Short mmCIF file of C-alpha atoms in Angstrom, two decimals:
data_model
loop_
_atom_site.label_atom_id
_atom_site.label_comp_id
_atom_site.label_asym_id
_atom_site.label_seq_id
_atom_site.Cartn_x
_atom_site.Cartn_y
_atom_site.Cartn_z
CA MET A 1106 11.56 -13.63 -9.67
CA SER A 1107 11.17 -9.82 -9.60
CA ASP A 1108 11.28 -9.74 -13.43
CA MET A 1109 7.98 -11.65 -13.36
CA LEU A 1110 6.40 -9.60 -10.58
CA THR A 1111 3.67 -7.89 -12.58
CA PRO A 1112 0.60 -6.36 -10.90
CA GLU A 1113 -1.29 -9.55 -11.75
CA THR A 1114 1.34 -12.01 -10.52
CA LEU A 1115 1.80 -10.08 -7.29
CA ALA A 1116 -1.98 -10.00 -6.79
CA GLY A 1117 -2.01 -13.77 -7.31
CA SER A 1118 0.78 -14.21 -4.76
CA LEU A 1119 -1.10 -12.09 -2.22
CA LEU A 1120 -4.11 -14.35 -2.70
CA ASP A 1121 -1.91 -17.46 -2.43
CA ILE A 1122 -0.45 -16.50 0.95
CA GLY A 1123 -3.73 -15.25 2.39
CA ALA A 1124 -2.62 -11.62 2.49
CA VAL A 1125 -5.82 -10.73 0.66
CA LEU A 1126 -9.17 -12.18 1.67
CA LEU A 1127 -12.29 -11.64 -0.44
CA ARG A 1128 -15.64 -11.94 1.29
CA PRO A 1129 -18.34 -10.13 -0.72
CA GLU A 1130 -21.26 -11.79 1.10
CA LYS A 1131 -19.85 -11.32 4.62
CA PRO A 1132 -18.04 -7.99 4.70
CA PHE A 1133 -15.24 -7.10 7.07
CA VAL A 1134 -15.50 -3.96 9.20
CA TRP A 1135 -12.55 -1.57 9.05
CA ALA A 1136 -11.42 0.60 11.96
CA SER A 1137 -13.05 3.53 10.14
CA GLY A 1138 -16.41 1.77 10.39
CA TRP A 1139 -16.55 1.07 6.66
CA HIS A 1140 -17.86 -2.31 5.62
CA SER A 1141 -15.54 -3.95 3.12
CA PRO A 1142 -15.67 -7.12 1.01
CA ILE A 1143 -11.87 -7.28 1.08
CA TYR A 1144 -9.20 -7.45 3.76
CA CYS A 1145 -5.54 -6.90 2.90
CA ASP A 1146 -2.67 -7.69 5.28
CA ASN A 1147 0.61 -7.28 3.41
CA ARG A 1148 2.61 -8.10 6.54
CA ARG A 1149 2.11 -11.75 5.61
CA ILE A 1150 4.62 -11.15 2.79
CA LEU A 1151 7.36 -11.11 5.41
CA SER A 1152 6.68 -14.77 6.22
CA SER A 1153 7.16 -15.84 2.60
CA PRO A 1154 10.92 -15.72 1.80
CA SER A 1155 10.61 -15.87 -2.00
CA LEU A 1156 7.82 -13.29 -2.22
CA ARG A 1157 9.52 -11.08 0.38
CA SER A 1158 12.68 -11.07 -1.72
CA ALA A 1159 10.76 -10.42 -4.94
CA VAL A 1160 8.93 -7.45 -3.42
CA GLY A 1161 12.19 -5.99 -2.13
CA GLU A 1162 13.76 -6.35 -5.56
CA ALA A 1163 10.71 -4.88 -7.29
CA PHE A 1164 10.75 -1.84 -5.02
CA ALA A 1165 14.48 -1.37 -5.58
CA ALA A 1166 14.09 -1.62 -9.36
CA LEU A 1167 11.18 0.84 -9.36
CA ILE A 1168 13.01 3.37 -7.21
CA ALA A 1169 16.22 3.08 -9.23
CA ARG A 1170 14.30 3.62 -12.46
CA LYS A 1171 12.04 6.48 -11.39
CA TYR A 1172 14.14 8.18 -8.72
CA PRO A 1173 17.83 7.77 -9.55
CA ASP A 1174 18.63 10.84 -7.43
CA ALA A 1175 17.07 9.41 -4.27
CA GLU A 1176 19.37 9.65 -1.27
CA VAL A 1177 17.23 8.06 1.46
CA VAL A 1178 14.47 5.45 1.54
CA ALA A 1179 11.84 6.10 4.20
CA GLY A 1180 9.23 3.59 5.33
CA VAL A 1181 5.87 4.36 6.89
CA ALA A 1182 5.53 2.66 10.27
CA THR A 1183 4.84 -0.02 10.90
CA GLY A 1184 3.75 -2.00 7.87
CA ALA A 1185 6.37 -0.66 5.47
CA ILE A 1186 9.42 -0.73 7.71
CA ALA A 1187 10.60 -4.21 6.74
CA VAL A 1188 9.95 -3.92 2.99
CA GLY A 1189 11.49 -0.46 3.02
CA VAL A 1190 14.65 -1.88 4.58
CA LEU A 1191 14.75 -4.58 1.90
CA ALA A 1192 14.59 -1.96 -0.85
CA ALA A 1193 17.15 0.33 0.81
CA ASP A 1194 19.54 -2.57 1.32
CA ARG A 1195 19.40 -3.55 -2.35
CA LEU A 1196 19.94 0.08 -3.38
CA GLY A 1197 22.72 0.67 -0.87
CA LYS A 1198 20.80 3.65 0.54
CA PRO A 1199 20.24 4.85 4.11
CA PHE A 1200 16.87 3.97 5.63
CA ALA A 1201 14.63 5.85 8.04
CA TYR A 1202 11.05 5.38 9.10
CA VAL A 1203 8.19 7.66 10.06
CA ARG A 1204 5.99 7.08 13.09
CA PRO A 1205 2.28 8.01 12.98
CA LYS A 1206 3.06 10.68 15.58
CA PRO A 1207 6.04 11.77 17.68
CA LYS A 1208 6.78 9.32 20.47
CA ASP A 1209 5.85 10.49 23.95
CA HIS A 1210 9.16 9.57 25.57
CA GLY A 1211 12.89 9.92 25.02
CA THR A 1212 13.71 12.32 22.20
CA GLY A 1213 10.09 12.65 21.08
CA SER A 1214 11.14 11.77 17.54
CA GLN A 1215 8.65 11.04 14.80
CA ILE A 1216 11.31 10.15 12.24
CA GLU A 1217 13.68 7.39 13.29
CA GLY A 1218 17.09 7.05 11.66
CA VAL A 1219 19.35 9.62 10.09
CA LEU A 1220 17.72 12.15 7.78
CA PRO A 1221 20.23 14.73 6.50
CA ALA A 1222 18.93 18.25 5.93
CA GLY A 1223 17.52 18.60 2.44
CA ALA A 1224 17.77 14.87 1.70
CA LYS A 1225 15.95 13.58 -1.37
CA VAL A 1226 13.61 10.88 -0.07
CA VAL A 1227 11.46 8.16 -1.60
CA VAL A 1228 8.73 6.90 0.71
CA VAL A 1229 7.77 3.22 0.85
CA GLU A 1230 4.29 2.21 2.00
CA ASP A 1231 2.62 -1.19 2.21
CA LEU A 1232 -0.99 -0.27 1.48
CA ILE A 1233 -2.82 2.79 0.15
CA SER A 1234 -6.44 3.18 1.20
CA THR A 1235 -7.67 6.76 1.77
CA GLY A 1236 -4.12 8.11 1.69
CA MET A 1237 -4.39 10.02 4.96
CA SER A 1238 -1.76 8.17 7.01
CA SER A 1239 0.59 7.86 4.03
CA LEU A 1240 0.47 11.57 3.29
CA ALA A 1241 0.83 12.39 7.00
CA ALA A 1242 4.23 10.67 6.79
CA VAL A 1243 5.09 12.81 3.77
CA ASP A 1244 4.13 15.93 5.73
CA ALA A 1245 6.38 14.88 8.61
CA LEU A 1246 9.31 14.35 6.25
CA ARG A 1247 8.76 17.71 4.58
CA LYS A 1248 8.55 19.48 7.94
CA ALA A 1249 11.88 17.86 8.82
CA GLY A 1250 13.41 19.49 5.73
CA ALA A 1251 13.38 16.50 3.35
CA THR A 1252 12.52 16.71 -0.33
CA VAL A 1253 9.99 13.95 -1.01
CA LEU A 1254 10.47 12.71 -4.57
CA GLY A 1255 7.51 10.32 -4.51
CA MET A 1256 5.91 7.32 -2.86
CA THR A 1257 5.91 3.65 -3.77
CA ALA A 1258 3.56 1.06 -2.29
CA ILE A 1259 2.78 -2.63 -2.52
CA PHE A 1260 -0.94 -2.25 -3.17
CA THR A 1261 -3.62 0.38 -3.65
CA TYR A 1262 -7.40 0.13 -3.55
CA GLY A 1263 -7.50 2.93 -6.10
CA PHE A 1264 -10.03 5.11 -4.32
CA ASP A 1265 -10.78 8.42 -6.06
CA LEU A 1266 -10.45 10.13 -2.68
CA ALA A 1267 -6.86 8.92 -2.34
CA ALA A 1268 -5.99 10.04 -5.88
CA GLU A 1269 -7.36 13.50 -5.10
CA ARG A 1270 -5.36 13.73 -1.88
CA PHE A 1271 -2.11 12.68 -3.54
CA ALA A 1272 -2.69 15.21 -6.32
CA GLU A 1273 -3.39 17.99 -3.79
CA SER A 1274 -0.23 17.10 -1.89
CA LYS A 1275 1.77 16.94 -5.14
CA VAL A 1276 3.04 13.45 -4.37
CA ALA A 1277 3.61 10.97 -7.21
CA LEU A 1278 2.44 7.45 -6.35
CA ASP A 1279 3.53 4.16 -7.93
CA THR A 1280 2.34 0.77 -6.72
CA LEU A 1281 3.46 -2.78 -7.43
CA SER A 1282 -0.12 -4.03 -7.67
CA ASN A 1283 -3.63 -2.65 -7.49
CA TYR A 1284 -7.29 -3.44 -6.96
CA HIS A 1285 -8.14 -3.85 -10.64
CA ALA A 1286 -5.35 -6.43 -11.09
CA LEU A 1287 -6.51 -8.24 -7.95
CA ILE A 1288 -10.13 -8.56 -9.06
CA ALA A 1289 -9.05 -9.67 -12.53
CA GLU A 1290 -6.76 -12.33 -11.04
CA ALA A 1291 -9.42 -13.52 -8.60
CA ARG A 1292 -11.90 -13.78 -11.46
CA THR A 1293 -9.43 -15.68 -13.66
CA ARG A 1294 -8.81 -18.16 -10.85
CA GLY A 1295 -12.50 -18.68 -10.25
CA LEU A 1296 -12.25 -17.37 -6.69
CA VAL A 1297 -15.19 -15.06 -7.33
CA ASP A 1298 -17.95 -15.26 -9.92
CA GLU A 1299 -19.06 -12.30 -12.05
CA ALA A 1300 -21.81 -11.28 -9.62
CA GLN A 1301 -19.28 -11.20 -6.77
CA ALA A 1302 -16.81 -9.30 -8.94
CA ASP A 1303 -19.52 -6.70 -9.58
CA ILE A 1304 -19.98 -6.33 -5.80
CA LEU A 1305 -16.24 -5.81 -5.38
CA ARG A 1306 -16.15 -3.20 -8.15
CA ALA A 1307 -19.16 -1.36 -6.71
CA TRP A 1308 -17.50 -1.19 -3.30
CA ARG A 1309 -14.34 0.36 -4.71
CA ARG A 1310 -16.32 3.08 -6.44
CA SER A 1311 -18.22 4.15 -3.29
CA PRO A 1312 -16.79 2.43 -0.21
CA ALA A 1313 -18.40 4.71 2.38
CA GLU A 1314 -21.85 4.55 0.81
CA TRP A 1315 -21.54 0.81 0.14
CA GLY A 1316 -20.87 0.37 3.83
CA GLN A 1317 -24.35 1.63 4.58
CA ASN A 1318 -25.83 -1.09 2.35
CA PRO A 1319 -23.24 -3.87 1.83
CA CYS A 1320 -25.56 -5.90 -0.36
CA VAL A 1321 -25.55 -3.28 -3.14
#
């Protein structure tokens, strides 16, 4: 199945399982306060055995192709822990994960698992929005002495702000699917009409400003 997991087919699968909801006329509100016509919950992949397996295989194939020297796969807690384990298992690599911040008990660790000094690491993430939390995990790994080769993720909204942050941090990013593929697939399926697709495209270009006037 992973051979057929293109950005479009994965976007279609995310729509099929309800991982992505599109609601241009009744926006969701994110924790940041942004209004959004889309909600993405990739954790639903874990409840779909065939898609879960395909995503794990796709991550493994991507990492093997782009980062053959990778020694450790690291997931960003909590959304990417399970899919990161799937990829690491298929590659026969050690796995670790990065907490948002050091825990306030026990060892106070932020990185869980074994991370050898100087290890070459590929980071797995489930969703890229502004890039802040994903790059915070990269910073934690670098501070621990790891060499971060790059990051892979299931889905990205493709915000310019995120692209700028990844470029500034010198982190290569590859994703299995993306916002453009999602909107194209939703349009092909008739889930949104052209006017709604225009709303979705406008939001992606200026999500913070669009939040002030969600009918734009």
